[in-house]
Amino acid sequence: IDGSSRRLGSPSFRVFIAGVAIYGLGAPIKLYPSLSGGPPVKFMAVKASENVLKDIEGDKELSKFVMVKSHDDKYFGNGYNEDDISDEVRMGLEAWALEKVRNDLRSTNAGDYAVIIDGPTYLGVREKGGLASRRIRVIEEFEKVGVPVIGVVKRVENSRKLCQAGVLEELGLAGVINPRHCSDPLVVQLIGARVSRGVLDLVIIGPFMHTHVESGRITGYVFPERVFWYVYSGLGPKTFRVEVLRSTYEGMRDVVNGLVRWLARNIGVDGVPYIIEVVDKYAKSLTRSLYLTFYNLAKSRNVPFTYDTEVEAKQLLSEVVGGAGT
């Protein structure tokens, strides 16, 4: 499962569009939203003045498809962080897709399946409790029927989970890496280069346990612990992280360990597992089409857009003309 999101800007509002791809259950690829029909799902969000948001909220049809509030029930008003809105609509759609897959598996032998998410199991501290709890609740429901849910995180450049002084010491890198100028990919590359025996060697580093500690803060939601691994390949500098909830790992340890090895052995040309490349391609292609559809409809009604949006629309159109991602 993978979600993608894009945003369009106007002087008076912002529109956020998301799509999700599901690969390997039934048809080769399922895309949502779909022009072929299907259940109504909120795949858009709007940032605007609160009175505009309330108008959308009160519209019987628009309210089926457009988010105007966070999962913590806060309006996407003019002061709301736009990166957070993108996360809300994209990860909300991914949670919906997880729920759909869970429902579809009820009529099958669920224990024969595993669910792989492109991205983290949940975003953690940045993510509000409402959205995090929804995703984690679905993952725990999968656990009850013996289905592990595994996240594959391919953007780890700014991650510093391995950069604590005590961790570096345990890994034999104390004095080699300055914790203040450290990143997880740097740690992984040094370890991989040290222990690999050849260019085609894969090195799985882990498992590690990640616990959220928010110093000086009392939050209304306790984030569960996660277990994670890093995968090193001698083919290039690209690395990725695989993670599960600790409860998943403790309940299905042998299965999870086998899936981590399987993901590592099936790396594609982009340096991440092939199945992640597939859903990423289709999710991005879907949101590109949705973006251009909305852009063209709005332009036909003389809606002004920002310079950045105009530039992105031209770039996306050139990708379509050039056949990118088809």
C-alpha positions as a Markdown table, in Angstrom:
| # | Residue | x | y | z |
|---|---|---|---|---|
| 1 | Ile | 0.0 | 0.0 | 0.0 |
| 2 | Asp | 1.3 | 3.5 | -0.9 |
| 3 | Gly | -0.2 | 6.9 | -0.8 |
| 4 | Ser | 0.9 | 10.0 | -2.7 |
| 5 | Ser | -0.1 | 13.7 | -2.2 |
| 6 | Arg | 0.2 | 16.9 | -4.1 |
| 7 | Arg | -0.9 | 20.5 | -3.4 |
| 8 | Leu | -2.2 | 23.4 | -5.5 |
| 9 | Gly | -1.9 | 27.0 | -4.3 |
| 10 | Ser | -4.1 | 30.0 | -4.9 |
| 11 | Pro | -4.0 | 33.4 | -3.3 |
| 12 | Ser | -7.0 | 32.6 | -1.2 |
| 13 | Phe | -6.9 | 28.8 | -0.6 |
| 14 | Arg | -4.8 | 25.6 | -0.9 |
| 15 | Val | -6.0 | 22.3 | -2.2 |
| 16 | Phe | -4.3 | 19.0 | -1.2 |
| 17 | Ile | -5.0 | 15.9 | -3.4 |
| 18 | Ala | -4.1 | 12.3 | -2.4 |
| 19 | Gly | -4.3 | 8.9 | -4.0 |
| 20 | Val | -3.5 | 5.4 | -2.8 |
| 21 | Ala | -2.4 | 2.2 | -4.7 |
| 22 | Ile | -2.9 | -1.3 | -3.5 |
| 23 | Tyr | -0.8 | -4.0 | -5.1 |
| 24 | Gly | -1.2 | -7.8 | -4.8 |
| 25 | Leu | -4.7 | -8.3 | -3.5 |
| 26 | Gly | -7.1 | -9.3 | -6.3 |
| 27 | Ala | -6.4 | -7.3 | -9.4 |
| 28 | Pro | -2.7 | -6.5 | -9.9 |
| 29 | Ile | -3.2 | -2.8 | -9.0 |
| 30 | Lys | -6.2 | -1.1 | -7.3 |
| 31 | Leu | -6.3 | 2.7 | -7.3 |
| 32 | Tyr | -8.4 | 5.0 | -5.1 |
| 33 | Pro | -10.1 | 7.3 | -5.9 |
| 34 | Ser | -11.2 | 5.7 | -9.1 |
| 35 | Leu | -13.2 | 7.0 | -12.0 |
| 36 | Ser | -14.7 | 3.5 | -12.3 |
| 37 | Gly | -16.7 | 4.0 | -9.1 |
| 38 | Gly | -16.3 | 2.7 | -5.6 |
| 39 | Pro | -17.0 | 3.9 | -2.1 |
| 40 | Pro | -16.8 | 7.6 | -1.3 |
| 41 | Val | -13.4 | 8.3 | 0.3 |
| 42 | Lys | -11.9 | 11.6 | 1.4 |
| 43 | Phe | -9.0 | 12.1 | -0.9 |
| 44 | Met | -8.8 | 15.9 | -0.9 |
| 45 | Ala | -8.3 | 18.6 | 1.8 |
| 46 | Val | -8.7 | 22.3 | 1.7 |
| 47 | Lys | -6.9 | 25.0 | 3.6 |
| 48 | Ala | -8.9 | 28.3 | 3.6 |
| 49 | Ser | -10.8 | 30.7 | 5.9 |
| 50 | Glu | -12.9 | 28.9 | 8.5 |
| 51 | Asn | -16.2 | 30.1 | 7.0 |
| 52 | Val | -15.3 | 28.5 | 3.6 |
| 53 | Leu | -14.3 | 25.3 | 5.4 |
| 54 | Lys | -17.7 | 25.2 | 7.2 |
| 55 | Asp | -19.5 | 25.7 | 3.9 |
| 56 | Ile | -17.7 | 22.6 | 2.5 |
| 57 | Glu | -18.4 | 20.7 | 5.6 |
| 58 | Gly | -22.1 | 21.4 | 5.3 |
| 59 | Asp | -22.3 | 20.4 | 1.7 |
| 60 | Lys | -23.8 | 16.9 | 1.4 |
| 61 | Glu | -21.7 | 15.8 | -1.6 |
| 62 | Leu | -18.4 | 17.7 | -1.0 |
| 63 | Ser | -18.2 | 16.5 | 2.6 |
| 64 | Lys | -17.9 | 12.9 | 1.3 |
| 65 | Phe | -14.7 | 13.6 | -0.5 |
| 66 | Val | -13.1 | 16.7 | 1.1 |
| 67 | Met | -11.3 | 17.0 | 4.5 |
| 68 | Val | -11.6 | 20.4 | 6.2 |
| 69 | Lys | -10.5 | 19.2 | 9.7 |
| 70 | Ser | -7.6 | 17.1 | 11.1 |
| 71 | His | -8.2 | 13.8 | 12.6 |
| 72 | Asp | -8.0 | 15.7 | 15.9 |
| 73 | Asp | -11.0 | 17.8 | 14.8 |
| 74 | Lys | -9.1 | 21.1 | 14.1 |
| 75 | Tyr | -10.0 | 23.1 | 11.0 |
| 76 | Phe | -7.4 | 23.6 | 8.3 |
| 77 | Gly | -7.5 | 27.3 | 8.8 |
| 78 | Asn | -5.1 | 29.8 | 7.3 |
| 79 | Gly | -2.5 | 29.2 | 10.1 |
| 80 | Tyr | -2.5 | 25.4 | 9.8 |
| 81 | Asn | 0.9 | 23.9 | 8.7 |
| 82 | Glu | 0.6 | 22.7 | 5.1 |
| 83 | Asp | 3.0 | 19.8 | 5.5 |
| 84 | Asp | 0.8 | 18.5 | 8.3 |
| 85 | Ile | -2.3 | 18.8 | 6.1 |
| 86 | Ser | -0.6 | 16.8 | 3.4 |
| 87 | Asp | 0.2 | 14.1 | 6.0 |
| 88 | Glu | -3.4 | 14.2 | 7.2 |
| 89 | Val | -5.0 | 13.6 | 3.9 |
| 90 | Arg | -2.4 | 11.1 | 2.5 |
| 91 | Met | -2.1 | 9.0 | 5.6 |
| 92 | Gly | -5.8 | 9.2 | 6.3 |
| 93 | Leu | -6.3 | 7.7 | 2.8 |
| 94 | Glu | -3.7 | 5.0 | 3.6 |
| 95 | Ala | -5.5 | 4.2 | 6.8 |
| 96 | Trp | -8.7 | 3.9 | 4.8 |
| 97 | Ala | -6.9 | 1.5 | 2.4 |
| 98 | Leu | -5.6 | -0.6 | 5.3 |
| 99 | Glu | -9.2 | -0.8 | 6.6 |
| 100 | Lys | -10.4 | -1.9 | 3.2 |
| 101 | Val | -7.7 | -4.6 | 2.9 |
| 102 | Arg | -8.6 | -5.8 | 6.4 |
| 103 | Asn | -12.2 | -6.1 | 5.4 |
| 104 | Asp | -11.4 | -7.9 | 2.2 |
| 105 | Leu | -9.2 | -10.4 | 4.0 |
| 106 | Arg | -12.1 | -11.4 | 6.3 |
| 107 | Ser | -13.4 | -13.7 | 3.6 |
| 108 | Thr | -10.1 | -15.4 | 3.0 |
| 109 | Asn | -7.4 | -17.2 | 4.9 |
| 110 | Ala | -5.9 | -14.0 | 6.3 |
| 111 | Gly | -2.9 | -15.8 | 7.8 |
| 112 | Asp | -1.5 | -16.4 | 4.3 |
| 113 | Tyr | -1.0 | -12.6 | 3.9 |
| 114 | Ala | 1.4 | -9.9 | 5.0 |
| 115 | Val | 0.8 | -6.1 | 4.4 |
| 116 | Ile | 3.7 | -3.9 | 3.3 |
| 117 | Ile | 3.3 | -0.1 | 3.6 |
| 118 | Asp | 5.4 | 2.3 | 1.7 |
| 119 | Gly | 6.4 | 4.5 | 4.6 |
| 120 | Pro | 6.4 | 4.3 | 8.4 |
| 121 | Thr | 3.9 | 2.4 | 10.4 |
| 122 | Tyr | 2.9 | 5.8 | 11.8 |
| 123 | Leu | 4.6 | 9.2 | 11.7 |
| 124 | Gly | 5.2 | 9.4 | 15.4 |
| 125 | Val | 5.6 | 12.7 | 17.2 |
| 126 | Arg | 4.7 | 14.8 | 14.2 |
| 127 | Glu | 1.5 | 12.9 | 13.7 |
| 128 | Lys | -1.5 | 13.9 | 15.9 |
| 129 | Gly | -3.1 | 11.3 | 18.2 |
| 130 | Gly | -6.3 | 10.9 | 16.2 |
| 131 | Leu | -4.6 | 9.8 | 12.9 |
| 132 | Ala | -1.9 | 7.7 | 14.7 |
| 133 | Ser | -4.5 | 5.9 | 16.8 |
| 134 | Arg | -6.6 | 5.1 | 13.7 |
| 135 | Arg | -3.6 | 3.5 | 11.9 |
| 136 | Ile | -2.3 | 1.7 | 14.9 |
| 137 | Arg | -5.8 | 0.3 | 15.7 |
| 138 | Val | -6.0 | -1.2 | 12.2 |
| 139 | Ile | -2.5 | -2.7 | 12.5 |
| 140 | Glu | -3.5 | -4.3 | 15.8 |
| 141 | Glu | -6.6 | -5.8 | 14.2 |
| 142 | Phe | -4.3 | -7.4 | 11.5 |
| 143 | Glu | -2.1 | -8.7 | 14.3 |
| 144 | Lys | -5.1 | -10.6 | 15.8 |
| 145 | Val | -5.6 | -12.6 | 12.7 |
| 146 | Gly | -1.9 | -13.3 | 12.1 |
| 147 | Val | -1.2 | -10.7 | 9.5 |
| 148 | Pro | 2.0 | -8.6 | 10.0 |
| 149 | Val | 2.0 | -5.0 | 8.8 |
| 150 | Ile | 5.5 | -3.8 | 7.8 |
| 151 | Gly | 6.6 | -0.3 | 6.9 |
| 152 | Val | 9.4 | 0.3 | 4.4 |
| 153 | Val | 10.8 | 3.8 | 4.8 |
| 154 | Lys | 12.9 | 4.9 | 1.8 |
| 155 | Arg | 13.5 | 8.5 | 2.8 |
| 156 | Val | 15.9 | 8.3 | 5.7 |
| 157 | Glu | 18.4 | 11.0 | 5.0 |
| 158 | Asn | 17.3 | 13.1 | 8.0 |
| 159 | Ser | 16.8 | 10.2 | 10.4 |
| 160 | Arg | 19.0 | 10.0 | 13.4 |
| 161 | Lys | 17.7 | 7.0 | 15.3 |
| 162 | Leu | 21.2 | 5.4 | 15.4 |
| 163 | Cys | 23.0 | 8.6 | 16.3 |
| 164 | Gln | 22.9 | 8.5 | 20.1 |
| 165 | Ala | 26.4 | 8.2 | 21.7 |
| 166 | Gly | 25.5 | 5.0 | 23.4 |
| 167 | Val | 24.3 | 3.4 | 20.2 |
| 168 | Leu | 27.4 | 4.5 | 18.3 |
| 169 | Glu | 29.5 | 2.9 | 21.0 |
| 170 | Glu | 27.7 | -0.4 | 20.8 |
| 171 | Leu | 28.1 | -0.4 | 17.0 |
| 172 | Gly | 31.9 | 0.2 | 17.3 |
| 173 | Leu | 31.6 | 3.7 | 15.9 |
| 174 | Ala | 32.4 | 5.8 | 18.9 |
| 175 | Gly | 35.1 | 8.3 | 17.9 |
| 176 | Val | 34.5 | 7.5 | 14.2 |
| 177 | Ile | 31.3 | 9.5 | 13.9 |
| 178 | Asn | 30.5 | 12.7 | 15.8 |
| 179 | Pro | 26.9 | 12.4 | 17.1 |
| 180 | Arg | 26.3 | 16.0 | 16.3 |
| 181 | His | 27.1 | 15.4 | 12.6 |
| 182 | Cys | 25.5 | 12.0 | 12.2 |
| 183 | Ser | 22.7 | 10.5 | 10.2 |
| 184 | Asp | 21.4 | 7.0 | 10.0 |
| 185 | Pro | 22.5 | 6.5 | 6.3 |
| 186 | Leu | 26.1 | 7.4 | 7.4 |
| 187 | Val | 26.1 | 4.8 | 10.1 |
| 188 | Val | 24.6 | 2.2 | 7.8 |
| 189 | Gln | 27.2 | 2.9 | 5.1 |
| 190 | Leu | 30.1 | 2.6 | 7.5 |
| 191 | Ile | 28.8 | -0.6 | 9.0 |
| 192 | Gly | 27.9 | -2.1 | 5.6 |
| 193 | Ala | 31.3 | -1.3 | 4.1 |
| 194 | Arg | 33.0 | -2.8 | 7.1 |
| 195 | Val | 31.2 | -6.2 | 7.1 |
| 196 | Ser | 30.2 | -6.8 | 3.5 |
| 197 | Arg | 32.3 | -9.2 | 1.5 |
| 198 | Gly | 31.5 | -8.0 | -2.0 |
| 199 | Val | 29.5 | -5.6 | -4.2 |
| 200 | Leu | 26.5 | -7.8 | -4.3 |
| 201 | Asp | 26.4 | -8.4 | -0.5 |
| 202 | Leu | 23.3 | -7.3 | 1.4 |
| 203 | Val | 23.7 | -6.4 | 5.1 |
| 204 | Ile | 20.7 | -6.2 | 7.4 |
| 205 | Ile | 21.5 | -4.1 | 10.4 |
| 206 | Gly | 19.2 | -4.7 | 13.4 |
| 207 | Pro | 16.8 | -5.3 | 15.0 |
| 208 | Phe | 16.7 | -2.1 | 17.1 |
| 209 | Met | 13.9 | -0.8 | 19.2 |
| 210 | His | 12.6 | 2.8 | 19.0 |
| 211 | Thr | 10.7 | 4.4 | 21.9 |
| 212 | His | 9.3 | 7.9 | 21.8 |
| 213 | Val | 10.5 | 10.1 | 24.6 |
| 214 | Glu | 9.1 | 13.6 | 24.7 |
| 215 | Ser | 11.0 | 15.5 | 27.4 |
| 216 | Gly | 8.9 | 17.9 | 29.5 |
| 217 | Arg | 5.7 | 17.1 | 27.7 |
| 218 | Ile | 2.5 | 15.3 | 28.7 |
| 219 | Thr | 0.6 | 14.0 | 25.7 |
| 220 | Gly | -2.8 | 12.5 | 25.4 |
| 221 | Tyr | -1.6 | 9.6 | 23.3 |
| 222 | Val | 1.2 | 7.1 | 24.0 |
| 223 | Phe | 2.9 | 6.0 | 20.9 |
| 224 | Pro | 3.8 | 2.3 | 20.8 |
| 225 | Glu | 7.3 | 1.0 | 20.5 |
| 226 | Arg | 8.6 | 0.0 | 17.1 |
| 227 | Val | 11.3 | -2.5 | 16.0 |
| 228 | Phe | 13.3 | -1.6 | 13.0 |
| 229 | Trp | 16.2 | -2.7 | 10.7 |
| 230 | Tyr | 18.3 | -0.9 | 8.1 |
| 231 | Val | 19.3 | -2.6 | 4.8 |
| 232 | Tyr | 22.7 | -1.9 | 3.2 |
| 233 | Ser | 23.5 | -2.8 | -0.4 |
| 234 | Gly | 26.9 | -2.5 | -2.0 |
| 235 | Leu | 25.3 | -1.5 | -5.2 |
| 236 | Gly | 25.1 | 2.2 | -4.2 |
| 237 | Pro | 24.5 | 4.7 | -1.3 |
| 238 | Lys | 20.8 | 4.1 | -1.1 |
| 239 | Thr | 19.6 | 2.6 | 2.1 |
| 240 | Phe | 16.1 | 2.0 | 3.6 |
| 241 | Arg | 14.5 | 1.1 | 6.9 |
| 242 | Val | 12.0 | -1.7 | 7.6 |
| 243 | Glu | 9.9 | -1.3 | 10.7 |
| 244 | Val | 7.0 | -3.0 | 12.6 |
| 245 | Leu | 5.2 | -2.4 | 15.9 |
| 246 | Arg | 7.0 | -4.2 | 18.7 |
| 247 | Ser | 3.8 | -6.2 | 19.4 |
| 248 | Thr | 3.9 | -7.5 | 15.8 |
| 249 | Tyr | 7.5 | -8.5 | 16.1 |
| 250 | Glu | 7.0 | -10.3 | 19.5 |
| 251 | Gly | 3.9 | -12.1 | 18.2 |
| 252 | Met | 5.2 | -13.1 | 14.8 |
| 253 | Arg | 9.0 | -13.0 | 15.1 |
| 254 | Asp | 10.0 | -15.7 | 12.7 |
| 255 | Val | 7.5 | -14.5 | 10.0 |
| 256 | Val | 8.7 | -10.9 | 10.4 |
| 257 | Asn | 12.4 | -11.9 | 10.2 |
| 258 | Gly | 11.7 | -13.8 | 7.1 |
| 259 | Leu | 9.9 | -10.9 | 5.5 |
| 260 | Val | 12.7 | -8.5 | 6.3 |
| 261 | Arg | 15.1 | -10.9 | 4.5 |
| 262 | Trp | 12.7 | -11.2 | 1.6 |
| 263 | Leu | 12.4 | -7.4 | 1.2 |
| 264 | Ala | 16.2 | -7.1 | 1.3 |
| 265 | Arg | 16.7 | -9.7 | -1.4 |
| 266 | Asn | 14.2 | -8.2 | -3.7 |
| 267 | Ile | 15.7 | -4.7 | -4.2 |
| 268 | Gly | 14.8 | -3.0 | -7.5 |
| 269 | Val | 16.7 | -0.5 | -9.7 |
| 270 | Asp | 15.9 | 2.4 | -7.3 |
| 271 | Gly | 17.6 | 0.7 | -4.4 |
| 272 | Val | 14.3 | -0.2 | -2.6 |
| 273 | Pro | 12.2 | -3.4 | -2.7 |
| 274 | Tyr | 10.6 | -4.0 | -6.1 |
| 275 | Ile | 7.0 | -4.0 | -4.7 |
| 276 | Ile | 7.6 | -0.6 | -3.2 |
| 277 | Glu | 8.7 | 0.7 | -6.6 |
| 278 | Val | 5.5 | -0.6 | -8.2 |
| 279 | Val | 3.0 | 1.0 | -5.8 |
| 280 | Asp | 5.0 | 4.2 | -5.6 |
| 281 | Lys | 4.9 | 4.5 | -9.4 |
| 282 | Tyr | 1.1 | 4.0 | -9.6 |
| 283 | Ala | 0.3 | 6.2 | -6.6 |
| 284 | Lys | 2.3 | 9.1 | -8.1 |
| 285 | Ser | 0.8 | 8.6 | -11.5 |
| 286 | Leu | -2.7 | 8.7 | -10.0 |
| 287 | Thr | -2.2 | 12.0 | -8.1 |
| 288 | Arg | -0.6 | 13.5 | -11.2 |
| 289 | Ser | -3.8 | 12.8 | -13.1 |
| 290 | Leu | -5.9 | 14.1 | -10.3 |
| 291 | Tyr | -3.8 | 17.3 | -10.0 |
| 292 | Leu | -4.0 | 18.1 | -13.7 |
| 293 | Thr | -7.8 | 17.4 | -13.8 |
| 294 | Phe | -8.4 | 19.7 | -10.9 |
| 295 | Tyr | -6.0 | 22.3 | -12.3 |
| 296 | Asn | -7.7 | 22.4 | -15.7 |
| 297 | Leu | -11.2 | 22.5 | -14.3 |
| 298 | Ala | -10.2 | 25.4 | -12.0 |
| 299 | Lys | -8.4 | 27.3 | -14.9 |
| 300 | Ser | -11.5 | 26.9 | -17.0 |
| 301 | Arg | -13.4 | 28.9 | -14.3 |
| 302 | Asn | -10.7 | 31.6 | -14.1 |
| 303 | Val | -9.3 | 30.5 | -10.8 |
| 304 | Pro | -5.8 | 32.1 | -10.3 |
| 305 | Phe | -3.0 | 29.9 | -9.1 |
| 306 | Thr | 0.4 | 30.7 | -7.5 |
| 307 | Tyr | 3.6 | 30.7 | -9.6 |
| 308 | Asp | 4.8 | 27.5 | -8.0 |
| 309 | Thr | 1.6 | 25.7 | -8.9 |
| 310 | Glu | 1.7 | 27.0 | -12.5 |
| 311 | Val | 5.3 | 25.7 | -12.8 |
| 312 | Glu | 4.4 | 22.3 | -11.3 |
| 313 | Ala | 1.4 | 21.9 | -13.6 |
| 314 | Lys | 3.6 | 22.5 | -16.7 |
| 315 | Gln | 6.1 | 20.0 | -15.4 |
| 316 | Leu | 3.4 | 17.3 | -14.7 |
| 317 | Leu | 1.9 | 17.9 | -18.1 |
| 318 | Ser | 5.3 | 17.4 | -19.8 |
| 319 | Glu | 5.6 | 14.1 | -17.9 |
| 320 | Val | 2.3 | 13.0 | -19.3 |
| 321 | Val | 3.2 | 14.0 | -22.8 |
| 322 | Gly | 6.6 | 12.3 | -22.5 |
| 323 | Gly | 5.0 | 9.2 | -21.1 |
| 324 | Ala | 6.7 | 9.3 | -17.7 |
| 325 | Gly | 5.3 | 6.9 | -15.2 |
| 326 | Thr | 2.8 | 5.2 | -17.6 |
